[in-house]
PDB file of C-alpha atoms in Angstrom:
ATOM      1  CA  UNK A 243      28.665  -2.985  41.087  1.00  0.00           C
ATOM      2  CA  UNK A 244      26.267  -0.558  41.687  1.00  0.00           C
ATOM      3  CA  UNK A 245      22.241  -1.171  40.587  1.00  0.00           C
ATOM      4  CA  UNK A 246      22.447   2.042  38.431  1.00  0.00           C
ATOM      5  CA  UNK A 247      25.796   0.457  36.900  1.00  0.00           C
ATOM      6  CA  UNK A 248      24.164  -2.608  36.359  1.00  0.00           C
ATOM      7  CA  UNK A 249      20.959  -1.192  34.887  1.00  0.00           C
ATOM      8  CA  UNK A 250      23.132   0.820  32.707  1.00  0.00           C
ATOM      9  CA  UNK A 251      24.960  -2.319  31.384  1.00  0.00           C
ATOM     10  CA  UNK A 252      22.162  -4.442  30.769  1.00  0.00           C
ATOM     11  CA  UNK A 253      20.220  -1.558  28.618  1.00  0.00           C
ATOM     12  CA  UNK A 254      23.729  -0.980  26.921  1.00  0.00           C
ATOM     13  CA  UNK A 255      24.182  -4.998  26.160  1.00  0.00           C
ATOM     14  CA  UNK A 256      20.709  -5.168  25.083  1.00  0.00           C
ATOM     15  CA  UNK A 257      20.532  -2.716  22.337  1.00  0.00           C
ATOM     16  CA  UNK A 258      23.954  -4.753  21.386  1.00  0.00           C
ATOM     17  CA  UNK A 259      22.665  -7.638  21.295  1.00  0.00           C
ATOM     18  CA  UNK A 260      19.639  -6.934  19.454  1.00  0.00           C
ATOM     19  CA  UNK A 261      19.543  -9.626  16.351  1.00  0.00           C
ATOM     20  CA  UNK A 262      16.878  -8.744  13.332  1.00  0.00           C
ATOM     21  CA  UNK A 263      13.797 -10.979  13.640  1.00  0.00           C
ATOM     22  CA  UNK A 264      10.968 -11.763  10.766  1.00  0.00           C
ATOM     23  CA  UNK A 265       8.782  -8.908  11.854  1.00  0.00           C
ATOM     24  CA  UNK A 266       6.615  -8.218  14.705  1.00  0.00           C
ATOM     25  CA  UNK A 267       5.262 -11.889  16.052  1.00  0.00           C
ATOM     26  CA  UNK A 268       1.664  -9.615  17.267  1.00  0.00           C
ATOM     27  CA  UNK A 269       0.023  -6.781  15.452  1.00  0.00           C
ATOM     28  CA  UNK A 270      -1.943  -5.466  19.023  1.00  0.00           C
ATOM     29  CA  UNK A 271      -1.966  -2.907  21.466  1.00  0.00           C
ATOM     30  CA  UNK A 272      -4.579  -2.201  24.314  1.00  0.00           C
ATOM     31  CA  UNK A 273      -6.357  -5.476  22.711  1.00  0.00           C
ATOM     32  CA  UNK A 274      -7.088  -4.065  19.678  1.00  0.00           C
ATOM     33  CA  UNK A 275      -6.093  -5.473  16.490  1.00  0.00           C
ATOM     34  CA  UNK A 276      -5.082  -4.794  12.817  1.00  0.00           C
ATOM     35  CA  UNK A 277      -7.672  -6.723  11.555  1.00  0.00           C
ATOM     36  CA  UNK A 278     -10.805  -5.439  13.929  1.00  0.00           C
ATOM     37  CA  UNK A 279     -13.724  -3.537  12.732  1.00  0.00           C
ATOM     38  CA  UNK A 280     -14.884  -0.231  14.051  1.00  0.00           C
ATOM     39  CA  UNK A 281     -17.188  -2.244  16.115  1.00  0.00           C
ATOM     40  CA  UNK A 282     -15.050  -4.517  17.599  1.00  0.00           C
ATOM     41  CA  UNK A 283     -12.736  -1.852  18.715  1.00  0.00           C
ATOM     42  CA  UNK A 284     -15.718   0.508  20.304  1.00  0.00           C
ATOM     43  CA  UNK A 285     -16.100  -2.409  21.960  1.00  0.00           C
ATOM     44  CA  UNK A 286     -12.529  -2.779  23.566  1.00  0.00           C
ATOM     45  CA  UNK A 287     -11.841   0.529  24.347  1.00  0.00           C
ATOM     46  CA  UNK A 288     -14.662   1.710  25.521  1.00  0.00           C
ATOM     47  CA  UNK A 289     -14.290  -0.062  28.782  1.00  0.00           C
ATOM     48  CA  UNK A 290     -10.775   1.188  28.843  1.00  0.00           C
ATOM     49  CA  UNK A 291     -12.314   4.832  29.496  1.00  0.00           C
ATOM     50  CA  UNK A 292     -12.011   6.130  25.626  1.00  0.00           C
ATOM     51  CA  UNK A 293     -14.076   7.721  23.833  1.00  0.00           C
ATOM     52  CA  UNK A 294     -14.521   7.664  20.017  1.00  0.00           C
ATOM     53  CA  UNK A 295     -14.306  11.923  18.913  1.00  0.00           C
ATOM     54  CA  UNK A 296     -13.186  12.968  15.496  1.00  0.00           C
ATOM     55  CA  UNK A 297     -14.345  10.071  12.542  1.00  0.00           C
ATOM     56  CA  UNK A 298     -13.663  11.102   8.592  1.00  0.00           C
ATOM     57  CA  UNK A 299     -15.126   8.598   5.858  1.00  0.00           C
ATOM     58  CA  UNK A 300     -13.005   8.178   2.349  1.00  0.00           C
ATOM     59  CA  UNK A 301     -13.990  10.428   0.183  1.00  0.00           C
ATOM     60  CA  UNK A 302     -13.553   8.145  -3.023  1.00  0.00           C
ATOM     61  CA  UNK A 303     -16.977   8.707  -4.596  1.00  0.00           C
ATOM     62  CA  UNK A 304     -20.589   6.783  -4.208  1.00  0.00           C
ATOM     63  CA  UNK A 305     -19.233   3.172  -4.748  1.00  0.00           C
ATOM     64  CA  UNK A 306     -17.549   4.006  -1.049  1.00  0.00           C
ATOM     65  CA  UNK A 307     -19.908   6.275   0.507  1.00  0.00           C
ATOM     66  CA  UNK A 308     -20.217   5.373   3.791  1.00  0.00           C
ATOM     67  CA  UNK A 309     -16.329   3.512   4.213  1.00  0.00           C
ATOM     68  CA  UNK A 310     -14.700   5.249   7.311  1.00  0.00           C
ATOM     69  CA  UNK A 311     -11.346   6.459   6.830  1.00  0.00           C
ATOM     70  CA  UNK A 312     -10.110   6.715  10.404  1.00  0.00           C
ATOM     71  CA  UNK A 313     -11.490   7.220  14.218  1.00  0.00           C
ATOM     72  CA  UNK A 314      -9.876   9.066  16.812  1.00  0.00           C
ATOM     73  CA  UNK A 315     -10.194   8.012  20.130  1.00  0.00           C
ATOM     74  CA  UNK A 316      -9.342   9.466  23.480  1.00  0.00           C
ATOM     75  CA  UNK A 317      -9.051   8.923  27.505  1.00  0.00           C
ATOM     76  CA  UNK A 318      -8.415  11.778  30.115  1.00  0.00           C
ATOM     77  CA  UNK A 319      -6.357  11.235  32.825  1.00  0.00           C
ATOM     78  CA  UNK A 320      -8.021  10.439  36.070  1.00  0.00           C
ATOM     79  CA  UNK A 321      -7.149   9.236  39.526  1.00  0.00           C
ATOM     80  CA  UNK A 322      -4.051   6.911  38.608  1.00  0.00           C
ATOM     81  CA  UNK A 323      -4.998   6.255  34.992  1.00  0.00           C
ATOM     82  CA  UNK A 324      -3.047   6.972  32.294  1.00  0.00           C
ATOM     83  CA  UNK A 325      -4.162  10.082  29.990  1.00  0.00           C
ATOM     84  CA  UNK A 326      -3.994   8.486  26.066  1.00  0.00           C
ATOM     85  CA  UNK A 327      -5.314   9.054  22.370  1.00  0.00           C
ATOM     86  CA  UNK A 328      -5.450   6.308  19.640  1.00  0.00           C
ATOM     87  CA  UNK A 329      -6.191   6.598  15.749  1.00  0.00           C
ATOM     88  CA  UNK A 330      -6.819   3.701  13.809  1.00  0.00           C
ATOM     89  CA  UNK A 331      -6.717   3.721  10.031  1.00  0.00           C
ATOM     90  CA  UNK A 332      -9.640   1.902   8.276  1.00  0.00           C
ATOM     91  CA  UNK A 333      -9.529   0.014   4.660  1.00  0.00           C
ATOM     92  CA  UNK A 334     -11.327   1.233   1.968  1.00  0.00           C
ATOM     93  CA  UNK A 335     -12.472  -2.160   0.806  1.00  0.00           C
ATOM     94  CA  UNK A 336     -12.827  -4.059   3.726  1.00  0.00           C
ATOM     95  CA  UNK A 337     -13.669  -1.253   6.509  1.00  0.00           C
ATOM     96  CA  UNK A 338     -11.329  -2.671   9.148  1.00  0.00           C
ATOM     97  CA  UNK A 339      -8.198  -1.473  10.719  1.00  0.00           C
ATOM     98  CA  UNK A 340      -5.441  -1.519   8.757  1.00  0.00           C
ATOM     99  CA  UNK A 341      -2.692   1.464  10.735  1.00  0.00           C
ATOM    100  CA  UNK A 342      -3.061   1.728  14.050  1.00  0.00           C
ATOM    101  CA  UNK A 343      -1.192   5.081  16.290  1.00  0.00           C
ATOM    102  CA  UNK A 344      -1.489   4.831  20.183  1.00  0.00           C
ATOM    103  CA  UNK A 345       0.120   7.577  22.731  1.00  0.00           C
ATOM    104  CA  UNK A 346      -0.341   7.626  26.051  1.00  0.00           C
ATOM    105  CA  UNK A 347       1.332   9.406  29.637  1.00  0.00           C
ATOM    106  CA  UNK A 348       2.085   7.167  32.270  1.00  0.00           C
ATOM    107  CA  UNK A 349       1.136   8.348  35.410  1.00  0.00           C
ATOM    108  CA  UNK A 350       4.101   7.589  36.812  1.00  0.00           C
ATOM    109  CA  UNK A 351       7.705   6.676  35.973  1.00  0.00           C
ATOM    110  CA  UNK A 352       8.097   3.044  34.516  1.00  0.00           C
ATOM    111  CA  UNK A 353      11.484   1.191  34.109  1.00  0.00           C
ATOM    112  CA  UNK A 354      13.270   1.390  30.985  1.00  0.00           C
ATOM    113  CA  UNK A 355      14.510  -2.200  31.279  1.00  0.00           C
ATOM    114  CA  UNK A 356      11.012  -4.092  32.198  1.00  0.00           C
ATOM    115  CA  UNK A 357       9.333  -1.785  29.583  1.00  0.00           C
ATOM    116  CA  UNK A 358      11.431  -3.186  27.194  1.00  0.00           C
ATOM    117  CA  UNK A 359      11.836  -6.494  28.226  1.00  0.00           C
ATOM    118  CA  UNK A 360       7.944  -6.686  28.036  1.00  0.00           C
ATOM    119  CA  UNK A 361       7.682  -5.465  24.645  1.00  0.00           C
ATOM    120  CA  UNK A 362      10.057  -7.710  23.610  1.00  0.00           C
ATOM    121  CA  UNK A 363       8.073 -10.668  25.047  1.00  0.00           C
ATOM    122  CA  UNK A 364       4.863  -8.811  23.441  1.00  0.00           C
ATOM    123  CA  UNK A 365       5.744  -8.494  20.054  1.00  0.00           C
ATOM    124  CA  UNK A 366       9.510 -10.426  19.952  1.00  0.00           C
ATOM    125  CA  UNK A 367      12.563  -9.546  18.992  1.00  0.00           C
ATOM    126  CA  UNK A 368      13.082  -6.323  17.238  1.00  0.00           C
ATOM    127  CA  UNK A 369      15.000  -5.426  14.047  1.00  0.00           C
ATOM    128  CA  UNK A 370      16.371  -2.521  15.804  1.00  0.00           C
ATOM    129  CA  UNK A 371      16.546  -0.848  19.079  1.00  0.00           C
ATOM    130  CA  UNK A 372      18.272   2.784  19.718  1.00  0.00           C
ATOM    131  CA  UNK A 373      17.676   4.977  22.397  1.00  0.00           C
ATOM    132  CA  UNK A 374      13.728   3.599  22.821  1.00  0.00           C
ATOM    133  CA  UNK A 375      13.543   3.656  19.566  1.00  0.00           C
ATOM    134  CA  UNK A 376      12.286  -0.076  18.764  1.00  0.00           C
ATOM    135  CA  UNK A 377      10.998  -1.520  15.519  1.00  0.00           C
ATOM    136  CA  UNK A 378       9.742  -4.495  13.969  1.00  0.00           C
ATOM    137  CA  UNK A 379       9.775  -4.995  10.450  1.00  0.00           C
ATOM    138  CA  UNK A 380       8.802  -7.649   8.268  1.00  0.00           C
ATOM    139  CA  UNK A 381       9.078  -8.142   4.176  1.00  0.00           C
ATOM    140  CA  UNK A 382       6.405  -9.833   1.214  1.00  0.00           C
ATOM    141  CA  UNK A 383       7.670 -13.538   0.429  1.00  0.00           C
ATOM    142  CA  UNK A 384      11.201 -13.535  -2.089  1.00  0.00           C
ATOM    143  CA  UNK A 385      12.155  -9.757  -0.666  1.00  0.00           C
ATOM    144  CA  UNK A 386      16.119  -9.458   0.521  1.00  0.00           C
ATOM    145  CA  UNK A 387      15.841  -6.816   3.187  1.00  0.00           C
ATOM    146  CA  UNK A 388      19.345  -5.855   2.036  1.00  0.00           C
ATOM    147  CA  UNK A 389      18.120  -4.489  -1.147  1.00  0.00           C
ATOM    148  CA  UNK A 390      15.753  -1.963  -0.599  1.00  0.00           C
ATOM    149  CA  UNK A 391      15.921   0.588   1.920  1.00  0.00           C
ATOM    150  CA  UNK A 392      14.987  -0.095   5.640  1.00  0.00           C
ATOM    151  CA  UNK A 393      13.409   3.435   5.746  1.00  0.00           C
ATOM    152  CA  UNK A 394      10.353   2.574   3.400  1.00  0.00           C
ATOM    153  CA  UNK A 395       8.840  -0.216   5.445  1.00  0.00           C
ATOM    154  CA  UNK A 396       9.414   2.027   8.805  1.00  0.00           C
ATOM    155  CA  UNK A 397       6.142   3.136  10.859  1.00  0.00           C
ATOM    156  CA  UNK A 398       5.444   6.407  10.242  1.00  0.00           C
ATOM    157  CA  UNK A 399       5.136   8.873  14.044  1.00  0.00           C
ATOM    158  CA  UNK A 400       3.242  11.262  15.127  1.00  0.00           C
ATOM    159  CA  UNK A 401       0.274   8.950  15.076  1.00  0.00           C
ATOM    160  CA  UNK A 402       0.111   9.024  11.364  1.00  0.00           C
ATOM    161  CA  UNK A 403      -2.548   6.183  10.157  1.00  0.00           C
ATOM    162  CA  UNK A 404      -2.474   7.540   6.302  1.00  0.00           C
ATOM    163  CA  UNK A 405      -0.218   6.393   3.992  1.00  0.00           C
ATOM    164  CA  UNK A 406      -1.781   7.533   0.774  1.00  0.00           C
ATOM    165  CA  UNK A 407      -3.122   6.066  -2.087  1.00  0.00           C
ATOM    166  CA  UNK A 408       0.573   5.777  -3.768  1.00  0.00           C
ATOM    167  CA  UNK A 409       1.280   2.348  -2.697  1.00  0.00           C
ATOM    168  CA  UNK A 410       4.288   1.439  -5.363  1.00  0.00           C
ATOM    169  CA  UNK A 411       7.009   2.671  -2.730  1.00  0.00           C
ATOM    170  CA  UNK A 412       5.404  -0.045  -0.402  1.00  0.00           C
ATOM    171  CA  UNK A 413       5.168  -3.003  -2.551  1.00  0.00           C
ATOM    172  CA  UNK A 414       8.133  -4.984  -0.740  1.00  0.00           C
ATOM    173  CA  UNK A 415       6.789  -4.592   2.748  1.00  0.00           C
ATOM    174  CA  UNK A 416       4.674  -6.884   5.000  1.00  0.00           C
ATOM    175  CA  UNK A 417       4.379  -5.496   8.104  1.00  0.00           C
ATOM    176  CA  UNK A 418       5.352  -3.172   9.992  1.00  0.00           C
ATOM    177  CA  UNK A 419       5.340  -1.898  14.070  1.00  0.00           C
ATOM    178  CA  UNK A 420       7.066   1.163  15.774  1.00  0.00           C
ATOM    179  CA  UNK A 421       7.255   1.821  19.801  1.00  0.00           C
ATOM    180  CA  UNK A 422       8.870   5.079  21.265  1.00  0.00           C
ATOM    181  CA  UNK A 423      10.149   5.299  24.530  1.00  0.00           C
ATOM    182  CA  UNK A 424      10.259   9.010  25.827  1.00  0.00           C
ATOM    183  CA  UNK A 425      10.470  11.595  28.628  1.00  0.00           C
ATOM    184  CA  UNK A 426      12.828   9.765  30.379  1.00  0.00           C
ATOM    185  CA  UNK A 427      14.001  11.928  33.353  1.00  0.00           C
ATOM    186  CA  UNK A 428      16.231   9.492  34.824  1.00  0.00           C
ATOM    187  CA  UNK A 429      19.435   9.169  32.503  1.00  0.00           C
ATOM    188  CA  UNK A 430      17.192   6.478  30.297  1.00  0.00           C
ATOM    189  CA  UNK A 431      16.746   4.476  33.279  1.00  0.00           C
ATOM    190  CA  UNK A 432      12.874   5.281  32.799  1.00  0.00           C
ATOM    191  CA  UNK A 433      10.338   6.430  31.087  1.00  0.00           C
ATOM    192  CA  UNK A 434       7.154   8.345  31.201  1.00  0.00           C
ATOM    193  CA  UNK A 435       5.483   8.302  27.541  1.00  0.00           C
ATOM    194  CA  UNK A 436       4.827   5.594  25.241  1.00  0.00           C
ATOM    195  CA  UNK A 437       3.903   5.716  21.061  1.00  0.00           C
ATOM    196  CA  UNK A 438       2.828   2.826  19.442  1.00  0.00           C
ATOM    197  CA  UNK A 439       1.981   2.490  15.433  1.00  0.00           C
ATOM    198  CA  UNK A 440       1.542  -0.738  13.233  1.00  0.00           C
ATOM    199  CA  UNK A 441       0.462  -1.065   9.510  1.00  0.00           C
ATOM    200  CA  UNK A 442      -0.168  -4.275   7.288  1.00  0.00           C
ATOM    201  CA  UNK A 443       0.762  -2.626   4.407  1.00  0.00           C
ATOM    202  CA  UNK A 444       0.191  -5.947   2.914  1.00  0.00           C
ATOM    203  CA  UNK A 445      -3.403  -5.274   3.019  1.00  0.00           C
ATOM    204  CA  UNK A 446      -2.855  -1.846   2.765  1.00  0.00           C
ATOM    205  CA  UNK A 447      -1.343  -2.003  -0.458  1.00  0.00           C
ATOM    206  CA  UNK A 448      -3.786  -4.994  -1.896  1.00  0.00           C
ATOM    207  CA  UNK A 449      -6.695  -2.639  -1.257  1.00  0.00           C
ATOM    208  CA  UNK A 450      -5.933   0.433  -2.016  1.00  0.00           C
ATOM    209  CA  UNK A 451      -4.354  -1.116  -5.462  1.00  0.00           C
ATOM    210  CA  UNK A 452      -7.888  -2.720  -6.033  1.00  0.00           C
ATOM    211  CA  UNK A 453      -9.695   0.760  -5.352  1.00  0.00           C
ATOM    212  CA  UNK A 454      -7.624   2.875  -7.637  1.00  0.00           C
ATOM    213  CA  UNK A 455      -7.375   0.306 -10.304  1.00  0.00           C
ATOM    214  CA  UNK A 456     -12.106   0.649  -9.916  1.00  0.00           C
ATOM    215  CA  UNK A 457     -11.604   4.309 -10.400  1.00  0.00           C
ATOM    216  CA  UNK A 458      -9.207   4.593 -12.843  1.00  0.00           C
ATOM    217  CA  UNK A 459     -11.296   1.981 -14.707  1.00  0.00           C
ATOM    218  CA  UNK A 460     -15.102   4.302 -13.729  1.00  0.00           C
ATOM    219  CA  UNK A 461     -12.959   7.194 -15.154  1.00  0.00           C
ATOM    220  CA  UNK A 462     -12.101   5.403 -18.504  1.00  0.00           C
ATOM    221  CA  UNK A 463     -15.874   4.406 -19.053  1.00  0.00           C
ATOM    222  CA  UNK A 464     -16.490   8.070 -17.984  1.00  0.00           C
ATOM    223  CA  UNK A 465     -14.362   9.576 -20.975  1.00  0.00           C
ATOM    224  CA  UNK A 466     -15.832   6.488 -23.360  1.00  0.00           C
ATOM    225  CA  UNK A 467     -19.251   7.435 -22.355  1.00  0.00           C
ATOM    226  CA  UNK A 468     -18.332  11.060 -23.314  1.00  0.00           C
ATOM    227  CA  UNK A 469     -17.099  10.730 -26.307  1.00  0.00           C
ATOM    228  CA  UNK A 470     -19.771   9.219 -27.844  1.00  0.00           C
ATOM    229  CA  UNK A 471     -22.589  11.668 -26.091  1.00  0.00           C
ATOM    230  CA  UNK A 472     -23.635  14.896 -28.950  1.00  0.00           C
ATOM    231  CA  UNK A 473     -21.303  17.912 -28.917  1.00  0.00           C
ATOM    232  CA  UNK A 474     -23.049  20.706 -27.580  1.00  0.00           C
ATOM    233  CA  UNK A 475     -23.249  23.862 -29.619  1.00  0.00           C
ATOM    234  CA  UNK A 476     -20.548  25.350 -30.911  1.00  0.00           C
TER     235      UNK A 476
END
């Protein structure tokens, strides 16, 4: 058998062999963490050759001035290092990372099968594998994946860190990791581009539930307050 035949097989029997785990076993990529504060991750990719650029705080009135929504980061390509961009999505509440989006160029072209075997030894088993399509996908405590649609817990692409402030459609999921395999100019025996995303919508969901339940309850005391203040002329 020829080592393109072979290679072919073993990509083919992996994706068909692919059993659903309990989520991804590692929510990390380039050593950062869900979990890290702005700090800590200045701190890790910095070295790394990125640079923080574009940085938006919530805009979710005084009691949050001051809470950064997200950072965008960036590294150019030089010499034999990969060219790259990463977002990370901060909590209101708690100010640490709670999405994470990572894409990056390879320099050069890296084997489908290692990449994937690597992953797969990175962050386990995934739930599903197609094409380099792999995710990881975990569910809250009492939550039969069967019943509720395997699209609402996916990671979202396009290095997409905000999920909104509408966290019902979210309640049943845990967590949540997505990695895209792409520009593969060698019949899918490699690759040249990597995406990477991961949300805890657990504590997504907690704190964003917390924050709108403090406005709706600022904006209740606002109309009370209101109502009892003198008309003005009429």
């Amino acid at each position: 058998m020829s080592k393109f035949v072979f290679t072919l097989v073993s990509l083919l029997s992996y994706s068909t062999l692919v059993q659903a785990q309990d989520g991804p076993k590692l929510m990390e990529t380039l050593g950062i963490r869900i979990g890290d504060t702005p700090e800590q991750i200045e701190k890790i990719l910095a070295p790394q050759g990125y640079k923080a650029g574009n940085r938006s705080e919530h805009v979710l009135g005084p009691d949050f001035r001051g809470h950064v929504a997200y950072i965008m980061y960036a590294k150019a390509a030089t010499g034999f290092e990969n060219a790259g961009e990463i977002t990370v999505g901060f909590g209101p509440q708690s100010g640490t990372a709670v999405a994470i989006a990572r894409r990056e160029n390879f320099y050069r072209n890296v084997s489908a099968s290692e990449l994937k075997k690597a992953l797969t030894d990175k962050y386990g088993l995934p739930n599903s594998d197609t094409a380099g399509n792999m995710r990881w996908m975990s569910y809250k405590p009492g939550v039969n994946p069967k019943s509720i649609s395997p699209e609402s817990c996916k990671v979202r692409d396009n290095m997409q860190v905000n999920y909104g402030q509408d966290v019902r459609r979210f309640k049943d999921c845990k967590q949540s990791l997505y990695v895209g395999l792409s520009e593969s100019p060698n019949n899918g025996l490699e690759y040249r581009k990597i995406e990477v995303g991961m949300i805890d919508f657990s504590v997504y969901s907690n704190e964003w539930t917390a924050v709108n339940a403090m406005i709706a309850k600022k904006s209740a005391e606002g109309l009370e307050k209101n109502k009892t203040a003198p008309l003005p002329k009429l």
